[in-house]
Coordinates of C-alpha atoms and ligand atoms in Angstrom, one line a residue:
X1 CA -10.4 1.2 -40.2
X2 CA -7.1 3.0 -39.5
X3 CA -4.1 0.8 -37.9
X4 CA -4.7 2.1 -34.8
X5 CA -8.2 1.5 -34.4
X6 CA -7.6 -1.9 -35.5
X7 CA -5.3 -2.5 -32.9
X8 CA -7.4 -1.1 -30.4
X9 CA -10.6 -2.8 -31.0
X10 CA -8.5 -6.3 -31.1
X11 CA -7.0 -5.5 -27.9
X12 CA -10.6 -5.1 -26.3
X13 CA -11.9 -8.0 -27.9
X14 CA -8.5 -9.8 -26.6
X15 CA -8.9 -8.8 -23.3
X16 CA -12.5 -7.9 -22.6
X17 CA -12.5 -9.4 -19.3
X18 CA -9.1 -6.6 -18.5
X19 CA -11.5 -3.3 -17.7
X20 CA -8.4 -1.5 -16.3
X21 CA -6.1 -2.6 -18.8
X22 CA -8.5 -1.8 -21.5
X23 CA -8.6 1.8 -19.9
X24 CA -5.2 2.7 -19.6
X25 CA -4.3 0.9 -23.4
X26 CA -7.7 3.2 -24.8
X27 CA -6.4 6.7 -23.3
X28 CA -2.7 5.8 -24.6
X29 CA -3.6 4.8 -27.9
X30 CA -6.6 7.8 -28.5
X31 CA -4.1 10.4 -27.8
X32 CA -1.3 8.8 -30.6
X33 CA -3.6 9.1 -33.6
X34 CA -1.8 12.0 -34.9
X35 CA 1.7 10.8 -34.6
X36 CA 0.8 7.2 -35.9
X37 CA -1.0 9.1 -38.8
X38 CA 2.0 10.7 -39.8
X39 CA 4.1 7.3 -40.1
X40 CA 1.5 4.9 -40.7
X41 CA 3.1 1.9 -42.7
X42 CA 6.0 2.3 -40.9
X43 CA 4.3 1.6 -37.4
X44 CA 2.1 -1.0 -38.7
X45 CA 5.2 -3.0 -40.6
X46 CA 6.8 -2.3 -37.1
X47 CA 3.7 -3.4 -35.3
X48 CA 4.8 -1.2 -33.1
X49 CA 1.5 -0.8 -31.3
X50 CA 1.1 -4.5 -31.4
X51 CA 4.3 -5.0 -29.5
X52 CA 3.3 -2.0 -27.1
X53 CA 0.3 -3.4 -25.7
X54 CA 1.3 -7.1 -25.0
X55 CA 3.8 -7.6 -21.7
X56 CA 7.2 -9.2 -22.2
X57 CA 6.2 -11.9 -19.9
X58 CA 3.2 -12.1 -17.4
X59 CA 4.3 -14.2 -14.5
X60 CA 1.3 -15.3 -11.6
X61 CA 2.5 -17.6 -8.8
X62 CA 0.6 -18.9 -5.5
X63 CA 2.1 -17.3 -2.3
X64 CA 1.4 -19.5 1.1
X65 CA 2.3 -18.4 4.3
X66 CA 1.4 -18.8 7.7
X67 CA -1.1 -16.3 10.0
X68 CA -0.8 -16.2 13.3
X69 CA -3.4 -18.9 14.2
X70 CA -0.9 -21.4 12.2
X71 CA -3.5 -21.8 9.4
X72 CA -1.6 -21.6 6.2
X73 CA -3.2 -18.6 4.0
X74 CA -2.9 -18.8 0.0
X75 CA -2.4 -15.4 -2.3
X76 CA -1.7 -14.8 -5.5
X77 CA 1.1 -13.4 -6.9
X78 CA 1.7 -11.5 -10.3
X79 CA 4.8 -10.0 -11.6
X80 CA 4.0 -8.2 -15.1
X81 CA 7.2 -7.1 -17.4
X82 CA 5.7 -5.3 -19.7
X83 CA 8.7 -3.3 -21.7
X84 CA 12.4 -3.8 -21.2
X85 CA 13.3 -1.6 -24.3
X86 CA 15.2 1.5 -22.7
X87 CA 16.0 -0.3 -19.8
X88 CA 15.6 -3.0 -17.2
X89 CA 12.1 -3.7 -16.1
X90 CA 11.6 -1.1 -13.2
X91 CA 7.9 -0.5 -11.0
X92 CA 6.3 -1.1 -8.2
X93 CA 4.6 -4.0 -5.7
X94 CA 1.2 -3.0 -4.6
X95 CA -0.5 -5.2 -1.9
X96 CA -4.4 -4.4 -1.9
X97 CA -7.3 -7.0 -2.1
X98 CA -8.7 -5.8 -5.8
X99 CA -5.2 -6.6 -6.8
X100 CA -6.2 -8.8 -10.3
X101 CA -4.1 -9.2 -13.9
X102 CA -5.7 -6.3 -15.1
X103 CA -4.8 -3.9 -12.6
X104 CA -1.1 -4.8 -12.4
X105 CA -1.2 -4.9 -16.4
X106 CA -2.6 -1.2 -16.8
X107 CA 0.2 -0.3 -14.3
X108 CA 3.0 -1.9 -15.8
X109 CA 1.9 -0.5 -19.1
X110 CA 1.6 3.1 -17.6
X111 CA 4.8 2.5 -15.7
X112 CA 6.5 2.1 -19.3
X113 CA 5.7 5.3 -20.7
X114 CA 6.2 6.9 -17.3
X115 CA 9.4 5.7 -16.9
X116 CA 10.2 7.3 -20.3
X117 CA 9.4 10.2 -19.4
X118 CA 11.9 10.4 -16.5
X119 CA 14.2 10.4 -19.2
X120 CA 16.3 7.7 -16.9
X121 CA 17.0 4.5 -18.8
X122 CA 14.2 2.2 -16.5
X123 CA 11.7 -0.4 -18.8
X124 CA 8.0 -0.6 -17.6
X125 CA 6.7 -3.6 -15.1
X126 CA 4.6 -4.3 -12.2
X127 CA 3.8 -6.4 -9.6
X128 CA 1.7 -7.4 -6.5
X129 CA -0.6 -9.4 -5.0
X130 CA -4.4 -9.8 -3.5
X131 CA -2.9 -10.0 0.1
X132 CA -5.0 -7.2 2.2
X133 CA -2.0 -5.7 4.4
X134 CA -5.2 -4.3 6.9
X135 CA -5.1 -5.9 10.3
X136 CA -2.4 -8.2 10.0
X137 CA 0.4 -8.6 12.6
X138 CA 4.0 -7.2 11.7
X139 CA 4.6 -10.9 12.1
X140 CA 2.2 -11.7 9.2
X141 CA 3.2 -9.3 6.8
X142 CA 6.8 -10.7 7.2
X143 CA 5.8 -14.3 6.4
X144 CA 3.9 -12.8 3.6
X145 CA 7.0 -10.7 2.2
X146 CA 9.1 -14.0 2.5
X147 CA 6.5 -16.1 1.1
X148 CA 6.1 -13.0 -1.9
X149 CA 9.8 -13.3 -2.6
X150 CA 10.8 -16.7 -1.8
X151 CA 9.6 -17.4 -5.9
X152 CA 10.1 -13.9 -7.0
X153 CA 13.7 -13.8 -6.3
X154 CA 13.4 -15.8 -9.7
X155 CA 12.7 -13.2 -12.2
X156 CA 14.4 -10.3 -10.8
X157 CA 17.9 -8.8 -10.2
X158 CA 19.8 -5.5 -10.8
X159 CA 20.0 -5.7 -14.1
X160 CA 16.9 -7.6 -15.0
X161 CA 13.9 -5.9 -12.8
X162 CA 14.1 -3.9 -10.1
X163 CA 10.5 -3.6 -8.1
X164 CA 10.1 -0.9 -5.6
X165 CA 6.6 0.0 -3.3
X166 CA 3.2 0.8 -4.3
X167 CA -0.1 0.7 -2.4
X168 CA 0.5 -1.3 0.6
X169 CA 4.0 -2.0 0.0
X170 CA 6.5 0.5 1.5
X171 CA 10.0 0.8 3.2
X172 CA 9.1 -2.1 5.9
X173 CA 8.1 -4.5 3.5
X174 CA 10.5 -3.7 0.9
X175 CA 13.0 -4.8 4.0
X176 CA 11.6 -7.7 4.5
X177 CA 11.3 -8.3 0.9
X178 CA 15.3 -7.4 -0.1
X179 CA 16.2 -9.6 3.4
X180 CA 14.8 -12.7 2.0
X181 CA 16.2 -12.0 -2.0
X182 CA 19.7 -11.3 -0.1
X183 CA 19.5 -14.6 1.6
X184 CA 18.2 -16.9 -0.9
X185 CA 20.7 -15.6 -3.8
X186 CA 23.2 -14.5 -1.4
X187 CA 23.7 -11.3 -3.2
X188 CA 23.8 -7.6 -2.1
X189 CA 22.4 -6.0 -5.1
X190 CA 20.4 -3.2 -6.1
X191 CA 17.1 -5.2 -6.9
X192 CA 14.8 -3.1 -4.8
X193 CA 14.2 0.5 -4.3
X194 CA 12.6 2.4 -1.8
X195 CA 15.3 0.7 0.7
X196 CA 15.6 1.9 3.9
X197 CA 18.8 4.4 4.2
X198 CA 21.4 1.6 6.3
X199 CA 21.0 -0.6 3.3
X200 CA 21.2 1.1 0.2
X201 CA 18.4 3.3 0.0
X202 CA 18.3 7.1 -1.1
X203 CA 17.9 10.1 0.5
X204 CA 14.1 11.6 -0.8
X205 CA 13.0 8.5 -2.7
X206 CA 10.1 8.2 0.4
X207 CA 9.1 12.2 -0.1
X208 CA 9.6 12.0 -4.1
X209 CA 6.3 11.2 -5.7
X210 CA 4.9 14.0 -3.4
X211 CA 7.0 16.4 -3.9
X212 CA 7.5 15.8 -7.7
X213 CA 4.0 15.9 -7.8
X214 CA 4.3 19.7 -6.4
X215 CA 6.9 20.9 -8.6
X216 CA 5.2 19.8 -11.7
X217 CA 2.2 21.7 -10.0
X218 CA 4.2 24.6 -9.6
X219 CA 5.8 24.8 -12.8
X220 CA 1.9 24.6 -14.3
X221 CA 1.4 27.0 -12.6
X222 CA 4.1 29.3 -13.1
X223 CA 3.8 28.9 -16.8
X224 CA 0.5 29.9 -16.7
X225 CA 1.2 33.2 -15.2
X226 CA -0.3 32.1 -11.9
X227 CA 1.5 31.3 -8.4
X228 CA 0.5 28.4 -6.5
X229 CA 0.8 30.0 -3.1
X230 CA -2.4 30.9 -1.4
X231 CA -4.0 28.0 -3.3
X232 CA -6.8 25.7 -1.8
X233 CA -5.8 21.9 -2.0
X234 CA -7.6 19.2 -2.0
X235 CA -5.9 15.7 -1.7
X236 CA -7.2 12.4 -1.4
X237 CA -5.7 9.7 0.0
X238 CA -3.6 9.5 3.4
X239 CA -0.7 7.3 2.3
X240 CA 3.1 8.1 1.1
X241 CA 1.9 9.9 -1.9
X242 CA -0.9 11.8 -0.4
X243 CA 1.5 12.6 3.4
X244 CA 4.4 14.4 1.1
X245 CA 2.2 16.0 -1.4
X246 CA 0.5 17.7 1.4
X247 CA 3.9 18.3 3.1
X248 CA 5.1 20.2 -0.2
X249 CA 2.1 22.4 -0.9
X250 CA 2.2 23.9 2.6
X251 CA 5.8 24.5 1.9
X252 CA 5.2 25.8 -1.1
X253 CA 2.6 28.4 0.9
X254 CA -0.9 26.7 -0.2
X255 CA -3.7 25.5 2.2
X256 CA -4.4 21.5 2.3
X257 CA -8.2 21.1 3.3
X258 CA -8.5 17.6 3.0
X259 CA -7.5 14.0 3.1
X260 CA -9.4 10.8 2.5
X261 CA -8.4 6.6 3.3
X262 CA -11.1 3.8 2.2
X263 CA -13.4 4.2 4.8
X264 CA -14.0 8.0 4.7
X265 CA -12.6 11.6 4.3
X266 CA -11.9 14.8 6.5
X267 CA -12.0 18.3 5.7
X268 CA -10.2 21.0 7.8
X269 CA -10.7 24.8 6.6
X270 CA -7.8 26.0 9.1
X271 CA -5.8 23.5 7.2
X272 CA -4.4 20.0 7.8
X273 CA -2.4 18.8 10.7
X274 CA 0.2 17.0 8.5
X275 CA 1.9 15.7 12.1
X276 CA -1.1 14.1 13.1
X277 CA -2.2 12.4 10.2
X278 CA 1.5 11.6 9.9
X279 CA 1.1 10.0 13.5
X280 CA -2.3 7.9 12.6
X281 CA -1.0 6.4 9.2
X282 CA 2.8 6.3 9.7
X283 CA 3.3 5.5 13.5
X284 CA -0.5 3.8 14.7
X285 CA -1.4 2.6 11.3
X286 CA -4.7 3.8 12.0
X287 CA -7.7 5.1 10.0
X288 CA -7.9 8.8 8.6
X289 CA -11.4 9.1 11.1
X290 CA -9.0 9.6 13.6
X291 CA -7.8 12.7 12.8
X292 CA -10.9 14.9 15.1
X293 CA -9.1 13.3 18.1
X294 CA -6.1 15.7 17.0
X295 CA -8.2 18.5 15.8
X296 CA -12.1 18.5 17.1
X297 CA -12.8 21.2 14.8
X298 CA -12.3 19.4 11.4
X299 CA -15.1 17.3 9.6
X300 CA -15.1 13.6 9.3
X301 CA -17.4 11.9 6.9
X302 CA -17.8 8.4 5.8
X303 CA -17.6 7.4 2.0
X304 CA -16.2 9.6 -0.8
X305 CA -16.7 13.5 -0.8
X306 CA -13.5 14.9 -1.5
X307 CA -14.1 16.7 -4.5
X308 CA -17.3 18.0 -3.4
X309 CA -15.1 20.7 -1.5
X310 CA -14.4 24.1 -3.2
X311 CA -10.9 24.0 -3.8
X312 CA -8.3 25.4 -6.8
X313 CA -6.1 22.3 -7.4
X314 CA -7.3 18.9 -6.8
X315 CA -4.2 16.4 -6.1
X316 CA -6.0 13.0 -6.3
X317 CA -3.4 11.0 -4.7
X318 CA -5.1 7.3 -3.5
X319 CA -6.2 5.1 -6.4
X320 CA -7.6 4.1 -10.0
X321 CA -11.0 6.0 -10.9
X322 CA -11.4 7.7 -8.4
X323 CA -12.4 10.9 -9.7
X324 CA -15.3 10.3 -12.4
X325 CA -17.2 12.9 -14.5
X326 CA -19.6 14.0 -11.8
X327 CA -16.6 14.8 -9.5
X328 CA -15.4 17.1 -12.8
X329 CA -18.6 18.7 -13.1
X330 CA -18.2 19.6 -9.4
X331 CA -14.9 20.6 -9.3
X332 CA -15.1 22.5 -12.3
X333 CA -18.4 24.2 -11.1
X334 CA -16.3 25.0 -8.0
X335 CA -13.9 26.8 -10.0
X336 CA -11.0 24.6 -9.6
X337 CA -8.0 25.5 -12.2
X338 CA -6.1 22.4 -12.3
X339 CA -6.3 18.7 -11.4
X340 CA -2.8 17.1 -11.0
X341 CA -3.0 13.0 -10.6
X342 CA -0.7 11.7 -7.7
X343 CA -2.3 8.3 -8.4
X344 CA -2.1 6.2 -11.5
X345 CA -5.3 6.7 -13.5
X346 CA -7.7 8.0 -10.7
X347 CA -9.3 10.5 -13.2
X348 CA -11.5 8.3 -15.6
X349 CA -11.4 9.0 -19.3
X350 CA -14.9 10.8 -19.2
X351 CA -14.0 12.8 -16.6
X352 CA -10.5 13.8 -17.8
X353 CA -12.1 15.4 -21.5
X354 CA -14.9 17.0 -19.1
X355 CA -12.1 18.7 -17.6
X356 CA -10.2 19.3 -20.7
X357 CA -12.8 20.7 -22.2
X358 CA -13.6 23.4 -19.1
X359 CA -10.2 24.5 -19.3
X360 CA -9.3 22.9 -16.2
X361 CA -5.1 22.3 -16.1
X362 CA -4.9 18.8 -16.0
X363 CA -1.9 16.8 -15.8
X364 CA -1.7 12.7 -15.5
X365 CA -0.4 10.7 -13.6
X366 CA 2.4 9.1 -15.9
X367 CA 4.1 12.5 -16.2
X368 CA 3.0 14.0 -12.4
X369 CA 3.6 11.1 -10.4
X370 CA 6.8 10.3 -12.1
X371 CA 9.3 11.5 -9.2
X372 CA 8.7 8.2 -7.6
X373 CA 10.0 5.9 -9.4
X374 CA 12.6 8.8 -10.9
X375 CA 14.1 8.9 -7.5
X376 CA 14.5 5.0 -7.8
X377 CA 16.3 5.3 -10.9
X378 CA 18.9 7.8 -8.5
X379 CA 18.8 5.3 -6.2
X380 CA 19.8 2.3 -8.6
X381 CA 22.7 4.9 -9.8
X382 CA 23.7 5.5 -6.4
X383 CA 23.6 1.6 -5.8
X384 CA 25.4 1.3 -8.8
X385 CA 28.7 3.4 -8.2
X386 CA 28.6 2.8 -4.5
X387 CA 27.4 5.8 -3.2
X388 CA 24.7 7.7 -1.2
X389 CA 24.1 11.3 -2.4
X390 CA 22.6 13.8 -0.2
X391 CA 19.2 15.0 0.3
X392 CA 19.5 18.3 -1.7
X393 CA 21.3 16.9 -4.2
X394 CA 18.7 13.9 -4.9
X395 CA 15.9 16.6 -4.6
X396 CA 17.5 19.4 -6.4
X397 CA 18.0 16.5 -9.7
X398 CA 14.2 15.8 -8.9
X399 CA 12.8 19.3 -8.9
X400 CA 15.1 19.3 -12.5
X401 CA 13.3 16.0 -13.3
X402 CA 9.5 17.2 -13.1
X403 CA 10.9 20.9 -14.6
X404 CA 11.9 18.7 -17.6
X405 CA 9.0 16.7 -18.1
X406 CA 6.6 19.8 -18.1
X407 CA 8.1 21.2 -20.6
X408 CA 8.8 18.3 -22.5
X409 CA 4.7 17.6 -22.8
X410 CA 3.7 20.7 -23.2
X411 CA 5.9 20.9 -25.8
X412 CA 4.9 17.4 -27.5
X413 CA 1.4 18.5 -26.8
X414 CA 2.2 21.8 -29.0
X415 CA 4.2 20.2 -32.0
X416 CA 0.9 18.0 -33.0
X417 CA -1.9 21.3 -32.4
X418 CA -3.1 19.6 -28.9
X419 CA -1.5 23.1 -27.2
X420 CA -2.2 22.6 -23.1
X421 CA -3.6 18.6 -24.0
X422 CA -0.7 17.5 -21.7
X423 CA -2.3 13.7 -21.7
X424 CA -1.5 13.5 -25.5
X425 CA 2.1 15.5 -24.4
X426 CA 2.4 12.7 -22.0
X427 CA 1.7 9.9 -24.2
X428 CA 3.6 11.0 -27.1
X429 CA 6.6 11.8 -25.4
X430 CA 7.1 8.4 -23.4
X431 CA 6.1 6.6 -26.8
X432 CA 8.5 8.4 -28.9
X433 CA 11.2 7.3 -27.0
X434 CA 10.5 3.1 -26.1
X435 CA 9.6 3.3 -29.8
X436 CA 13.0 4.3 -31.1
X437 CA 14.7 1.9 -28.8
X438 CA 12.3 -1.1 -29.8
X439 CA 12.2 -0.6 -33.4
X440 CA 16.7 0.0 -33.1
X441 CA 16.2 -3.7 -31.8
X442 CA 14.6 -5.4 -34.7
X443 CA 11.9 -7.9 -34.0
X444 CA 11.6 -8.7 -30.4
Ligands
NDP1 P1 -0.3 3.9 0.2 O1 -0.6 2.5 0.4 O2 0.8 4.5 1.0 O3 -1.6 4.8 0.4 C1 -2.7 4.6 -0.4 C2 -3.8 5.5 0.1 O4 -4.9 5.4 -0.8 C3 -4.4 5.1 1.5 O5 -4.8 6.3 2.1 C4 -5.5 4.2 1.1 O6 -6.5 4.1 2.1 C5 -6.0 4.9 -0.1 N1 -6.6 3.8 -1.0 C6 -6.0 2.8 -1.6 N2 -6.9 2.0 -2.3 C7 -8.1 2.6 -2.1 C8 -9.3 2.3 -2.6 N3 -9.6 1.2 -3.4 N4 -10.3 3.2 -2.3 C9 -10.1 4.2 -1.5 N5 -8.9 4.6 -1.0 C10 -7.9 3.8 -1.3 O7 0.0 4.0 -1.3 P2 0.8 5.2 -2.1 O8 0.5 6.5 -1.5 O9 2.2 4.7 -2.4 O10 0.0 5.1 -3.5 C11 -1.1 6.0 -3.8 C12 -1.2 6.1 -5.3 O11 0.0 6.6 -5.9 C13 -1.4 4.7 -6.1 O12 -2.2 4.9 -7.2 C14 0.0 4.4 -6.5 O13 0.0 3.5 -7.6 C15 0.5 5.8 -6.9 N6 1.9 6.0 -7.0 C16 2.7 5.7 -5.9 C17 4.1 5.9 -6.0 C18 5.0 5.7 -4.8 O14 6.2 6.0 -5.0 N7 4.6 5.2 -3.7 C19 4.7 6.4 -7.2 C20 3.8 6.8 -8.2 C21 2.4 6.5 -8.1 P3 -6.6 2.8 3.0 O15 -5.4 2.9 3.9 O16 -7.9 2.9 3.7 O17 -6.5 1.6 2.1
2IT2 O1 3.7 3.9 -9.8 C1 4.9 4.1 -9.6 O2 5.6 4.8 -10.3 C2 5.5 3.5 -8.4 N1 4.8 2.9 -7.6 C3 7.0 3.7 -8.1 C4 7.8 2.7 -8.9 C5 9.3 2.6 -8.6 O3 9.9 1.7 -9.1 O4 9.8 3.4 -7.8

């Protein structure tokens, strides 16, 4: 047994009960075989890997608060820091109800080597909860922010950890959220991004993952000798990710066909009407079924379907595995020449070699959905010397951003003969870094 493989089957005999975790720790450490191979003794006298898969600190805390019946409700709350190597713990909140340890673990390790990647100096964390955002009163949600940050304000600060949105958790609840840090430490501080603009927010960081997600898709595209305009897109999801990825491709001249939410999907051949489905999720908070009020024409289905659609990029932009190997032999059969993860790990591992192996571009998430969280790093910069930069400024460094971390897979893809494998590119080039930094540190 190699090192690696040693490592890996006592992870998944550690944390058998982590399926999610498991995932994301098996795709990382397949795709490093090569460069661990090359160093071996070194790593393993390093435990490098060792050190890699276990958080810094995993911290889970009960969070009551108060619905509008006056029952007291109970949550839990999680707050992983997985790697502070390169920089202070930085990723986001997610409320959703299948919110566990695992999830917010194979986030905050993904977060790591995304973060990385930005080539910002940002560590890898994660947090959230099992509260279900759906249906509750903006009253509610507010009592659960509080509630959220009344014991996180604990482990988190400017320089220590600086969380930010994720599913369920966006520029209202990252208000109330900062609101209740300011007035229990009685601090202004950067500890939050995504902030709304009066505040301390930037300029872009709520358009970034979608539109870094598009320039990355661009620049695949362009160095493939292909244009993107004219393109078919599919995109799942209807949330902040999914609204500004849409909103790029059809600047970018490319036709969006569909959009999904959790109860069901639509498809529109003339192309989406991004100002209505901006109106149902942003403004009425509604569901995506909605949408043939607007546009009577367009299909609504319940369920999944979205990649049962002919289409030429597939932007899966809602959650985990979402997009298993039955939906690559479909979109592959369809002809689709690249699939370009908004979402953190929505392609499975099964599906993501299918597509590999048909030649289908396919870039992940940790490297395509990076703009996010590299906007917050601009925003903790401008937070940091007092300033707010404008919008093309914070874009224009973002499009420079995504540019960067193209080439800088494909390249690490290249130097170990996986040529156009840009999920060993990915891994390899966010590991190469957190491992100089960790190992410069000595043993911690
Ligand atoms: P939002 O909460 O704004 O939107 C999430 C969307 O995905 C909604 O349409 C939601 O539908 C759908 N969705 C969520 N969970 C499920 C599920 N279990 N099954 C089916 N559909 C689901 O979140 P974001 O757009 O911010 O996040 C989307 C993805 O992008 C996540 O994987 C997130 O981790 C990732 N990401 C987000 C970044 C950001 O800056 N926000 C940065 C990088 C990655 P419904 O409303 O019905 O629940
Ligand atoms: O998954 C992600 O990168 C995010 N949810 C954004 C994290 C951040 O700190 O902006």
């Amino acid at each position: 047994m190699s090192y690696l493989s040693d490592v890996l089957a006592d992870v998944n005999r550690k944390y058998s009960y982590q399926p999610e975790f498991l995932q994301a720790v098996r795709e990382v450490l397949e795709t490093l075989e090569p460069v661990i191979l090359k160093n071996e003794d070194f790593y393993k006298k390093e435990a490098v890997l060792e050190r890699l898969v276990e958080p810094d600190r995993q911290i889970i805390f009960r969070v009551p608060w108060v619905d509008d019946a006056g029952n007291i409700r109970v949550n839990t709350g999680y707050r992983v820091q997985f790697n502070n190597s390169i920089g202070p713990y930085k990723g986001g909140i997610r409320f959703h109800p299948s919110v566990t340890l695992s999830v917010i673990k194979f986030l905050g390790f993904e977060q790591t080597f995304k973060n990385s990647l930005t080539g910002l100096p940002m560590g890898g964390g994660k947090g959230g909860s099992d509260f279900d955002p759906k249906g509750k009163s903006e009253r509610e949600i507010m009592s659960f922010c509080q509630s959220f940050m009344t014991e996180l304000y604990k482990y988190i600060g400017a320089d220590v950890d600086v969380p930010a949105g994720d599913i369920g958790v966006g520029a209202r609840e990252v208000g109330y959220m900062f609101g209740q840090f300011k007035r229990i430490k009685g601090s202004f501080e950067g500890v939050l991004t995504g902030k709304g603009l009066a505040y301390g927010g930037s300029l872009a960081r709520k358009e970034a993952t979608g539109y870094g997600l598009l320039y990355i898709t661009e620049e695949l595209f362009r160095c493939h000798g292909m244009s993107f305009a004219g393109r078919t897109v599919a995109i799942s999801g209807a949330g902040n990710v999914a609204i500004h990825a849409a909103e790029k491709a059809m600047q970018l001249g490319a036709l969006v066909v569909t959009m999904s939410d959790s109860n069901g999907w639509i498809y529109d051949p003339k192309g989406v009407d991004l100002a209505a489905v901006k109106e149902i999720k942003e403004v009425r908070r509604g569901r995506i079924s909605e949408y043939i009020e607007y546009r009577p024409s367009a299909e609504y289905h319940e369920g999944r379907g979205v990649w049962g659609v002919k289409c030429d990029v597939a932007l899966p932009c809602a959650t985990q595995n979402e997009l298993l190997l039955d939906d690559a032999r479909t979109l592959a059969a369809n002809g689709a020449l690249a699939v370009v993860e908004g979402a953190n790990m929505p392609t499975s591992i099964e599906a993501t070699k299918y597509l590999q192996e048909r030649g289908v571009l396919f870039v992940p998430g940790k490297a395509s959905n990076a703009g996010g969280v590299a906007v917050s790093g601009l925003e903790m910069s401008q937070n940091s010397g007092r300033l707010s930069w404008s919008f093309e400024e914070v874009d224009a460094k973002l499009k420079d951003i995504m540019v960067n971390i193209y080439h800088n897979i494909e390249a690490a893809a290249a130097k170990y003969g996986m040529e156009g494998n840009y999920v060993a590119g990915a891994n390899i080039t966010g590991f190469e870094k957190v491992v100089s930094a960790m190992t410069a540190h000595g043993a911690c």
